[in-house]
Amino acid sequence: MDIPPPPAPEPHPQPGQGHGPGWPPPYPGPQQPWYPYPQPFPEPAKTSGLAVASLVTGIVCCVPPLGAVLGGLALGQIRKKGLRGKGMAVTGVVLSVVSTVLAVVFVATGAAGAFWDGFKSGVHDAQHTRSTMNLRRGDCFNVPGGELEREVVNVTVVPCDKPHDGEVSGSFKLTGSAFPGDKAITALADRRCWPVEQEYAMDSWALPAEAESYYYTPSQHSWRLGDHSVTCAFATSSGKLHGSVRNDARKLDPDQMTYLRSSNAYDRALASAPDKDRVEDDLDGFKKWAGELSDVLTRESARLRGRTWPTGADAQVQARIKEAELAQKEWAKAATAADADAFYLHSGAADRALRQATEIEARRALHLATTPPATDSGGSTSGTGGADGGSTGDSDNGGTDAGPGGGSGNGSGTGGDGSKSV
């Protein structure tokens, strides 16, 4: 009979929690598995909304005392309810107190008024800043820094009853697709801007002494960008213009306009004399010019005679017409002069026939300006410039509402960056 082997010895139990050396004896009774249970954590305190509002108000400084008030209320709320945000409330109070002190000093020293004036001025300038491409007939403007004879991109348009640097009298558009060249444009502007200005300010005797003739022409660069216009203007390089220089149909009656158009036409013809200083150097040119003057006086005398003048002005205007007709005859003789001496003889007689005293009396009777200008050259200051673009205008009538071309009053502009000089 077989004898079974003895049972194998049981493994020695491993010490666990509550077992083994150094552990207390296990708790009597049935053992249960051990599970860790989560412990509740305290909820964090909320941040005071008044403290946040105090900090924001103190930073923004919109109403300086408000931040201090909100901060004081926030500190009391924090103490009673145990809220967070004490640092924000204190910061808001400090910033608001500093802002309040500065505001009091600002007002007491008058700096507030200066700040407000400057602010309003800045807003006004921003609203009325206009590209020099977009200037229109009748616009009065100031150039940044008051420097008229330099290239600029924008100017500030201002009411004409405010001090200003210049006033646009009109513009005309150049024809052709190829750039004519600076000299050609300048020569054309010399001839075309004067009629534009005379239609805008018909009575040149009424112009202020500081008002000078300027024109602004496109550069080769701006021409390629479509800027084909010349702008004519009255401007001053020293001081300011005060009030509009405009005197046309808006201010003049039909009698005044008829008289001034005749007078201005003769002035323009006089200014178209040959470039030579002496008749001997260009007798044919001077004779041609004399013929043009004779034609102008014939036409304008007929215009004046064809009008019925007011009773109080008829005699004075008729006296002026008689002088014009006498001058016309002398210019006609100069146009057929055999030599320079004969030309001098008849041109001098024509000049003496038109007496300034007679003109003053006719002007007085028509209620026009009676003080002759200090100089009566009718010339224009010119230059070149340019703009990123052009404007439209009438290529023939020389008196449109189109925007300007570029240019510089002293002839130094180049317009390479697309700016205009005004």
mmCIF file of C-alpha atoms in Angstrom, residues 51-373:
data_model
loop_
_atom_site.group_PDB
_atom_site.id
_atom_site.type_symbol
_atom_site.label_atom_id
_atom_site.label_comp_id
_atom_site.label_asym_id
_atom_site.label_seq_id
_atom_site.Cartn_x
_atom_site.Cartn_y
_atom_site.Cartn_z
ATOM 1 C CA ALA A 51 -12.391 96.145 -7.354
ATOM 2 C CA VAL A 52 -12.120 95.306 -11.059
ATOM 3 C CA ALA A 53 -14.191 98.364 -11.961
ATOM 4 C CA SER A 54 -12.008 100.564 -9.744
ATOM 5 C CA LEU A 55 -8.813 99.328 -11.428
ATOM 6 C CA VAL A 56 -10.183 99.808 -14.951
ATOM 7 C CA THR A 57 -11.509 103.284 -14.162
ATOM 8 C CA GLY A 58 -8.203 104.268 -12.581
ATOM 9 C CA ILE A 59 -6.262 103.147 -15.665
ATOM 10 C CA VAL A 60 -8.578 104.716 -18.223
ATOM 11 C CA CYS A 61 -8.823 108.010 -16.274
ATOM 12 C CA CYS A 62 -12.150 108.836 -17.935
ATOM 13 C CA VAL A 63 -13.670 110.075 -14.648
ATOM 14 C CA PRO A 64 -10.774 110.295 -12.146
ATOM 15 C CA PRO A 65 -12.797 110.487 -8.844
ATOM 16 C CA LEU A 66 -15.001 107.531 -9.818
ATOM 17 C CA GLY A 67 -12.147 105.036 -9.527
ATOM 18 C CA ALA A 68 -11.422 106.153 -5.943
ATOM 19 C CA VAL A 69 -15.096 105.846 -4.967
ATOM 20 C CA LEU A 70 -15.408 102.375 -6.478
ATOM 21 C CA GLY A 71 -12.159 101.306 -4.821
ATOM 22 C CA GLY A 72 -13.372 102.427 -1.359
ATOM 23 C CA LEU A 73 -16.634 100.517 -1.777
ATOM 24 C CA ALA A 74 -14.690 97.473 -2.980
ATOM 25 C CA LEU A 75 -12.423 97.439 0.094
ATOM 26 C CA GLY A 76 -15.430 97.505 2.413
ATOM 27 C CA GLN A 77 -17.089 94.703 0.467
ATOM 28 C CA ILE A 78 -13.904 92.634 0.579
ATOM 29 C CA ARG A 79 -13.631 92.947 4.373
ATOM 30 C CA LYS A 80 -17.261 91.986 4.994
ATOM 31 C CA LYS A 81 -17.629 89.136 2.528
ATOM 32 C CA GLY A 82 -14.088 87.814 2.337
ATOM 33 C CA LEU A 83 -13.777 88.492 -1.370
ATOM 34 C CA ARG A 84 -10.603 88.757 -3.356
ATOM 35 C CA GLY A 85 -9.324 91.819 -5.251
ATOM 36 C CA LYS A 86 -7.861 93.978 -2.512
ATOM 37 C CA GLY A 87 -4.760 94.728 -4.607
ATOM 38 C CA MET A 88 -6.842 95.800 -7.594
ATOM 39 C CA ALA A 89 -9.003 98.046 -5.430
ATOM 40 C CA VAL A 90 -5.981 99.719 -3.830
ATOM 41 C CA THR A 91 -4.323 100.228 -7.237
ATOM 42 C CA GLY A 92 -7.524 101.705 -8.627
ATOM 43 C CA VAL A 93 -7.783 104.135 -5.703
ATOM 44 C CA VAL A 94 -4.154 105.266 -6.085
ATOM 45 C CA LEU A 95 -4.427 105.771 -9.866
ATOM 46 C CA SER A 96 -7.707 107.662 -9.488
ATOM 47 C CA VAL A 97 -6.299 109.954 -6.818
ATOM 48 C CA VAL A 98 -3.269 110.733 -8.996
ATOM 49 C CA SER A 99 -5.519 111.360 -12.012
ATOM 50 C CA THR A 100 -7.767 113.634 -9.974
ATOM 51 C CA VAL A 101 -4.824 115.709 -8.749
ATOM 52 C CA LEU A 102 -3.452 116.036 -12.286
ATOM 53 C CA ALA A 103 -6.883 117.020 -13.609
ATOM 54 C CA VAL A 104 -7.195 119.778 -11.000
ATOM 55 C CA VAL A 105 -3.741 121.113 -11.909
ATOM 56 C CA PHE A 106 -4.595 120.805 -15.612
ATOM 57 C CA VAL A 107 -7.689 122.960 -15.230
ATOM 58 C CA ALA A 108 -6.151 125.449 -12.796
ATOM 59 C CA THR A 109 -3.193 126.234 -15.083
ATOM 60 C CA GLY A 110 -5.294 126.644 -18.222
ATOM 61 C CA ALA A 111 -3.693 123.649 -19.901
ATOM 62 C CA ALA A 112 -7.110 122.055 -20.359
ATOM 63 C CA GLY A 113 -8.225 124.825 -22.654
ATOM 64 C CA ALA A 114 -5.055 124.604 -24.708
ATOM 65 C CA PHE A 115 -5.378 120.827 -24.928
ATOM 66 C CA TRP A 116 -8.996 121.061 -26.040
ATOM 67 C CA ASP A 117 -8.197 123.697 -28.617
ATOM 68 C CA GLY A 118 -5.380 121.585 -29.971
ATOM 69 C CA PHE A 119 -7.606 118.527 -30.034
ATOM 70 C CA LYS A 120 -10.333 120.360 -31.932
ATOM 71 C CA SER A 121 -7.754 121.769 -34.332
ATOM 72 C CA GLY A 122 -6.358 118.313 -34.993
ATOM 73 C CA VAL A 123 -9.803 116.879 -35.647
ATOM 74 C CA HIS A 124 -10.605 119.767 -37.998
ATOM 75 C CA ASP A 125 -7.355 119.330 -39.932
ATOM 76 C CA ALA A 126 -7.959 115.609 -40.277
ATOM 77 C CA GLN A 127 -11.472 116.179 -41.597
ATOM 78 C CA HIS A 128 -10.372 118.862 -44.086
ATOM 79 C CA THR A 129 -7.096 117.375 -45.302
ATOM 80 C CA ARG A 130 -7.314 116.900 -49.048
ATOM 81 C CA SER A 131 -5.042 115.519 -51.683
ATOM 82 C CA THR A 132 -3.616 118.172 -53.953
ATOM 83 C CA MET A 133 -5.101 116.201 -56.830
ATOM 84 C CA ASN A 134 -8.577 116.980 -55.541
ATOM 85 C CA LEU A 135 -8.410 120.744 -55.110
ATOM 86 C CA ARG A 136 -11.179 122.629 -56.875
ATOM 87 C CA ARG A 137 -11.797 126.132 -58.151
ATOM 88 C CA GLY A 138 -12.577 128.355 -55.187
ATOM 89 C CA ASP A 139 -10.787 126.200 -52.589
ATOM 90 C CA CYS A 140 -8.712 128.109 -50.044
ATOM 91 C CA PHE A 141 -5.949 126.053 -48.489
ATOM 92 C CA ASN A 142 -2.971 125.980 -46.158
ATOM 93 C CA VAL A 143 0.251 124.142 -46.920
ATOM 94 C CA PRO A 144 1.832 122.064 -44.116
ATOM 95 C CA GLY A 145 4.387 124.229 -42.327
ATOM 96 C CA GLY A 146 3.305 127.282 -44.294
ATOM 97 C CA GLU A 147 6.033 126.644 -46.886
ATOM 98 C CA LEU A 148 4.317 127.354 -50.170
ATOM 99 C CA GLU A 149 7.148 126.598 -52.566
ATOM 100 C CA ARG A 150 7.766 122.933 -51.881
ATOM 101 C CA GLU A 151 6.309 119.600 -52.877
ATOM 102 C CA VAL A 152 3.449 118.292 -50.764
ATOM 103 C CA VAL A 153 0.917 115.492 -51.060
ATOM 104 C CA ASN A 154 -1.895 116.947 -48.975
ATOM 105 C CA VAL A 155 -3.080 120.405 -47.979
ATOM 106 C CA THR A 156 -5.688 121.585 -45.510
ATOM 107 C CA VAL A 157 -8.745 123.188 -47.080
ATOM 108 C CA VAL A 158 -10.058 126.032 -44.927
ATOM 109 C CA PRO A 159 -12.881 128.570 -45.208
ATOM 110 C CA CYS A 160 -11.746 131.526 -47.277
ATOM 111 C CA ASP A 161 -12.617 133.942 -44.461
ATOM 112 C CA LYS A 162 -9.864 132.300 -42.382
ATOM 113 C CA PRO A 163 -6.154 133.060 -42.944
ATOM 114 C CA HIS A 164 -4.812 130.870 -45.734
ATOM 115 C CA ASP A 165 -1.796 130.396 -48.011
ATOM 116 C CA GLY A 166 -3.518 130.115 -51.362
ATOM 117 C CA GLU A 167 -6.760 130.061 -53.325
ATOM 118 C CA VAL A 168 -7.378 128.018 -56.476
ATOM 119 C CA SER A 169 -8.612 130.170 -59.363
ATOM 120 C CA GLY A 170 -9.087 127.361 -61.869
ATOM 121 C CA SER A 171 -7.273 124.874 -64.061
ATOM 122 C CA PHE A 172 -6.931 123.676 -67.615
ATOM 123 C CA LYS A 173 -6.000 120.354 -69.137
ATOM 124 C CA LEU A 174 -3.037 119.785 -71.423
ATOM 125 C CA THR A 175 -3.670 117.919 -74.650
ATOM 126 C CA GLY A 176 -1.613 115.202 -76.313
ATOM 127 C CA SER A 177 -0.370 111.850 -75.096
ATOM 128 C CA ALA A 178 3.377 112.589 -74.934
ATOM 129 C CA PHE A 179 4.887 114.695 -72.150
ATOM 130 C CA PRO A 180 5.474 118.153 -73.694
ATOM 131 C CA GLY A 181 8.486 118.963 -71.523
ATOM 132 C CA ASP A 182 8.852 121.385 -68.631
ATOM 133 C CA LYS A 183 9.681 124.417 -70.777
ATOM 134 C CA ALA A 184 6.731 123.900 -73.096
ATOM 135 C CA ILE A 185 4.313 123.443 -70.200
ATOM 136 C CA THR A 186 5.675 126.511 -68.431
ATOM 137 C CA ALA A 187 5.294 128.646 -71.555
ATOM 138 C CA LEU A 188 1.720 127.441 -71.973
ATOM 139 C CA ALA A 189 0.917 128.044 -68.320
ATOM 140 C CA ASP A 190 2.253 131.604 -68.599
ATOM 141 C CA ARG A 191 -0.216 132.236 -71.385
ATOM 142 C CA ARG A 192 -3.199 130.247 -70.149
ATOM 143 C CA CYS A 193 -3.258 130.898 -66.409
ATOM 144 C CA TRP A 194 -3.659 134.651 -66.708
ATOM 145 C CA PRO A 195 -7.085 134.425 -68.427
ATOM 146 C CA VAL A 196 -8.129 131.855 -65.805
ATOM 147 C CA GLU A 197 -7.152 134.240 -63.021
ATOM 148 C CA GLN A 198 -8.804 137.220 -64.704
ATOM 149 C CA GLU A 199 -12.099 135.359 -64.938
ATOM 150 C CA TYR A 200 -11.842 134.434 -61.241
ATOM 151 C CA ALA A 201 -10.657 137.855 -60.001
ATOM 152 C CA MET A 202 -11.826 140.131 -62.791
ATOM 153 C CA ASP A 203 -10.823 143.372 -61.102
ATOM 154 C CA SER A 204 -7.072 143.099 -60.679
ATOM 155 C CA TRP A 205 -7.057 146.471 -58.916
ATOM 156 C CA ALA A 206 -9.067 144.904 -56.082
ATOM 157 C CA LEU A 207 -6.505 142.140 -55.408
ATOM 158 C CA PRO A 208 -4.545 142.415 -52.148
ATOM 159 C CA ALA A 209 -0.923 143.404 -52.643
ATOM 160 C CA GLU A 210 0.360 140.112 -51.221
ATOM 161 C CA ALA A 211 -1.615 137.945 -53.675
ATOM 162 C CA GLU A 212 0.754 136.550 -56.301
ATOM 163 C CA SER A 213 0.009 134.463 -59.373
ATOM 164 C CA TYR A 214 1.095 130.830 -59.098
ATOM 165 C CA TYR A 215 0.592 127.786 -61.263
ATOM 166 C CA TYR A 216 1.352 124.127 -60.689
ATOM 167 C CA THR A 217 2.285 121.852 -63.548
ATOM 168 C CA PRO A 218 2.688 118.081 -63.970
ATOM 169 C CA SER A 219 6.098 116.484 -63.936
ATOM 170 C CA GLN A 220 7.235 113.804 -66.349
ATOM 171 C CA HIS A 221 6.644 111.225 -63.624
ATOM 172 C CA SER A 222 3.099 112.337 -62.819
ATOM 173 C CA TRP A 223 2.275 112.703 -66.527
ATOM 174 C CA ARG A 224 2.753 108.944 -66.931
ATOM 175 C CA LEU A 225 0.295 108.467 -64.068
ATOM 176 C CA GLY A 226 -2.384 110.501 -65.823
ATOM 177 C CA ASP A 227 -1.784 113.973 -64.373
ATOM 178 C CA HIS A 228 -2.221 116.277 -67.385
ATOM 179 C CA SER A 229 -3.659 119.367 -65.671
ATOM 180 C CA VAL A 230 -2.236 122.756 -64.784
ATOM 181 C CA THR A 231 -3.720 124.499 -61.757
ATOM 182 C CA CYS A 232 -3.745 128.266 -61.429
ATOM 183 C CA ALA A 233 -3.905 129.962 -58.046
ATOM 184 C CA PHE A 234 -3.421 133.126 -56.101
ATOM 185 C CA ALA A 235 -1.057 132.593 -53.187
ATOM 186 C CA THR A 236 1.366 134.381 -50.929
ATOM 187 C CA SER A 237 4.841 133.286 -49.919
ATOM 188 C CA SER A 238 4.883 135.656 -46.942
ATOM 189 C CA GLY A 239 2.113 136.051 -44.408
ATOM 190 C CA LYS A 240 -1.423 134.930 -45.173
ATOM 191 C CA LEU A 241 -4.322 135.863 -47.398
ATOM 192 C CA HIS A 242 -7.363 137.108 -45.506
ATOM 193 C CA GLY A 243 -10.665 136.653 -47.284
ATOM 194 C CA SER A 244 -11.337 135.392 -50.793
ATOM 195 C CA VAL A 245 -9.785 137.240 -53.726
ATOM 196 C CA ARG A 246 -12.658 136.143 -55.929
ATOM 197 C CA ASN A 247 -14.589 138.864 -57.745
ATOM 198 C CA ASP A 248 -16.641 137.611 -60.674
ATOM 199 C CA ALA A 249 -20.333 137.215 -61.522
ATOM 200 C CA ARG A 250 -21.016 136.402 -57.870
ATOM 201 C CA LYS A 251 -20.051 139.913 -56.829
ATOM 202 C CA LEU A 252 -20.077 142.045 -59.993
ATOM 203 C CA ASP A 253 -22.994 143.410 -61.982
ATOM 204 C CA PRO A 254 -23.197 143.088 -65.813
ATOM 205 C CA ASP A 255 -21.914 146.649 -66.405
ATOM 206 C CA GLN A 256 -18.837 146.057 -64.273
ATOM 207 C CA MET A 257 -18.135 142.708 -65.931
ATOM 208 C CA THR A 258 -18.417 144.141 -69.456
ATOM 209 C CA TYR A 259 -16.008 146.968 -68.681
ATOM 210 C CA LEU A 260 -13.500 144.671 -66.953
ATOM 211 C CA ARG A 261 -13.520 142.040 -69.707
ATOM 212 C CA SER A 262 -12.618 144.695 -72.261
ATOM 213 C CA SER A 263 -9.888 146.137 -70.081
ATOM 214 C CA ASN A 264 -8.470 142.709 -69.240
ATOM 215 C CA ALA A 265 -8.374 141.618 -72.876
ATOM 216 C CA TYR A 266 -6.189 144.611 -73.728
ATOM 217 C CA ASP A 267 -3.912 143.930 -70.728
ATOM 218 C CA ARG A 268 -3.379 140.341 -71.888
ATOM 219 C CA ALA A 269 -2.550 141.497 -75.396
ATOM 220 C CA LEU A 270 -0.028 143.993 -74.042
ATOM 221 C CA ALA A 271 1.680 141.233 -72.082
ATOM 222 C CA SER A 272 2.180 139.114 -75.212
ATOM 223 C CA ALA A 273 4.946 141.353 -76.584
ATOM 224 C CA PRO A 274 7.983 139.699 -78.220
ATOM 225 C CA ASP A 275 10.787 138.555 -75.959
ATOM 226 C CA LYS A 276 13.329 140.895 -77.488
ATOM 227 C CA ASP A 277 14.182 144.024 -75.511
ATOM 228 C CA ARG A 278 14.571 146.243 -78.587
ATOM 229 C CA VAL A 279 12.288 146.692 -81.566
ATOM 230 C CA GLU A 280 15.353 146.702 -83.831
ATOM 231 C CA ASP A 281 16.065 143.102 -82.865
ATOM 232 C CA ASP A 282 12.647 141.853 -84.000
ATOM 233 C CA LEU A 283 10.805 144.512 -85.992
ATOM 234 C CA ASP A 284 8.530 141.991 -87.701
ATOM 235 C CA GLY A 285 7.582 140.439 -84.369
ATOM 236 C CA PHE A 286 6.768 143.815 -82.858
ATOM 237 C CA LYS A 287 4.717 144.851 -85.888
ATOM 238 C CA LYS A 288 2.695 141.646 -85.639
ATOM 239 C CA TRP A 289 2.122 142.358 -81.943
ATOM 240 C CA ALA A 290 0.988 145.911 -82.732
ATOM 241 C CA GLY A 291 -1.533 144.499 -85.201
ATOM 242 C CA GLU A 292 -2.918 142.212 -82.508
ATOM 243 C CA LEU A 293 -3.296 145.157 -80.122
ATOM 244 C CA SER A 294 -5.107 147.130 -82.797
ATOM 245 C CA ASP A 295 -7.518 144.227 -83.368
ATOM 246 C CA VAL A 296 -8.201 143.854 -79.634
ATOM 247 C CA LEU A 297 -8.968 147.558 -79.206
ATOM 248 C CA THR A 298 -11.241 147.517 -82.263
ATOM 249 C CA ARG A 299 -13.202 144.598 -80.883
ATOM 250 C CA GLU A 300 -13.380 145.839 -77.296
ATOM 251 C CA SER A 301 -14.303 149.405 -78.261
ATOM 252 C CA ALA A 302 -17.228 147.990 -80.241
ATOM 253 C CA ARG A 303 -18.245 145.918 -77.226
ATOM 254 C CA LEU A 304 -18.257 148.965 -74.957
ATOM 255 C CA ARG A 305 -20.086 151.161 -77.472
ATOM 256 C CA GLY A 306 -22.745 148.547 -77.945
ATOM 257 C CA ARG A 307 -23.832 148.650 -74.324
ATOM 258 C CA THR A 308 -26.219 151.108 -72.698
ATOM 259 C CA TRP A 309 -24.426 152.372 -69.623
ATOM 260 C CA PRO A 310 -26.014 153.715 -66.429
ATOM 261 C CA THR A 311 -26.658 157.467 -66.504
ATOM 262 C CA GLY A 312 -24.095 158.099 -63.788
ATOM 263 C CA ALA A 313 -21.349 156.214 -65.650
ATOM 264 C CA ASP A 314 -22.053 156.820 -69.346
ATOM 265 C CA ALA A 315 -19.947 159.950 -69.791
ATOM 266 C CA GLN A 316 -16.919 158.470 -68.031
ATOM 267 C CA VAL A 317 -17.077 155.214 -69.995
ATOM 268 C CA GLN A 318 -17.544 157.076 -73.284
ATOM 269 C CA ALA A 319 -14.407 159.094 -72.535
ATOM 270 C CA ARG A 320 -12.516 155.855 -72.029
ATOM 271 C CA ILE A 321 -13.875 154.467 -75.308
ATOM 272 C CA LYS A 322 -12.653 157.504 -77.235
ATOM 273 C CA GLU A 323 -9.155 157.046 -75.829
ATOM 274 C CA ALA A 324 -9.211 153.350 -76.774
ATOM 275 C CA GLU A 325 -10.202 154.197 -80.330
ATOM 276 C CA LEU A 326 -7.374 156.718 -80.594
ATOM 277 C CA ALA A 327 -4.899 154.139 -79.278
ATOM 278 C CA GLN A 328 -6.242 151.621 -81.776
ATOM 279 C CA LYS A 329 -5.385 153.895 -84.686
ATOM 280 C CA GLU A 330 -1.847 154.424 -83.421
ATOM 281 C CA TRP A 331 -1.285 150.673 -82.989
ATOM 282 C CA ALA A 332 -2.554 150.132 -86.527
ATOM 283 C CA LYS A 333 0.075 152.594 -87.784
ATOM 284 C CA ALA A 334 2.759 150.870 -85.711
ATOM 285 C CA ALA A 335 1.780 147.568 -87.332
ATOM 286 C CA THR A 336 2.783 148.990 -90.736
ATOM 287 C CA ALA A 337 5.842 150.945 -89.566
ATOM 288 C CA ALA A 338 8.674 151.132 -92.083
ATOM 289 C CA ASP A 339 11.362 150.984 -89.453
ATOM 290 C CA ALA A 340 11.952 150.870 -85.718
ATOM 291 C CA ASP A 341 11.829 154.663 -85.345
ATOM 292 C CA ALA A 342 8.347 154.792 -86.869
ATOM 293 C CA PHE A 343 7.259 151.952 -84.620
ATOM 294 C CA TYR A 344 8.491 153.781 -81.516
ATOM 295 C CA LEU A 345 6.668 156.911 -82.627
ATOM 296 C CA HIS A 346 3.259 155.326 -83.029
ATOM 297 C CA SER A 347 3.493 152.838 -80.127
ATOM 298 C CA GLY A 348 4.416 155.722 -77.815
ATOM 299 C CA ALA A 349 1.414 157.723 -79.045
ATOM 300 C CA ALA A 350 -0.861 154.717 -78.414
ATOM 301 C CA ASP A 351 0.477 154.366 -74.893
ATOM 302 C CA ARG A 352 -0.115 158.043 -74.111
ATOM 303 C CA ALA A 353 -3.637 157.943 -75.529
ATOM 304 C CA LEU A 354 -4.863 155.699 -72.714
ATOM 305 C CA ARG A 355 -4.640 157.886 -69.625
ATOM 306 C CA GLN A 356 -4.864 156.371 -66.181
ATOM 307 C CA ALA A 357 -6.900 159.327 -64.879
ATOM 308 C CA THR A 358 -9.652 158.550 -67.385
ATOM 309 C CA GLU A 359 -9.667 154.910 -66.356
ATOM 310 C CA ILE A 360 -9.924 155.830 -62.665
ATOM 311 C CA GLU A 361 -12.945 158.040 -63.344
ATOM 312 C CA ALA A 362 -14.673 155.286 -65.333
ATOM 313 C CA ARG A 363 -13.977 152.805 -62.559
ATOM 314 C CA ARG A 364 -15.269 155.157 -59.906
ATOM 315 C CA ALA A 365 -18.495 155.689 -61.844
ATOM 316 C CA LEU A 366 -18.939 151.907 -62.088
ATOM 317 C CA HIS A 367 -18.115 151.385 -58.373
ATOM 318 C CA LEU A 368 -14.941 149.431 -59.075
ATOM 319 C CA ALA A 369 -11.582 149.667 -57.313
ATOM 320 C CA THR A 370 -9.828 152.954 -58.055
ATOM 321 C CA THR A 371 -6.348 152.351 -56.621
ATOM 322 C CA PRO A 372 -3.956 151.047 -59.305
ATOM 323 C CA PRO A 373 -1.812 148.046 -58.321
#
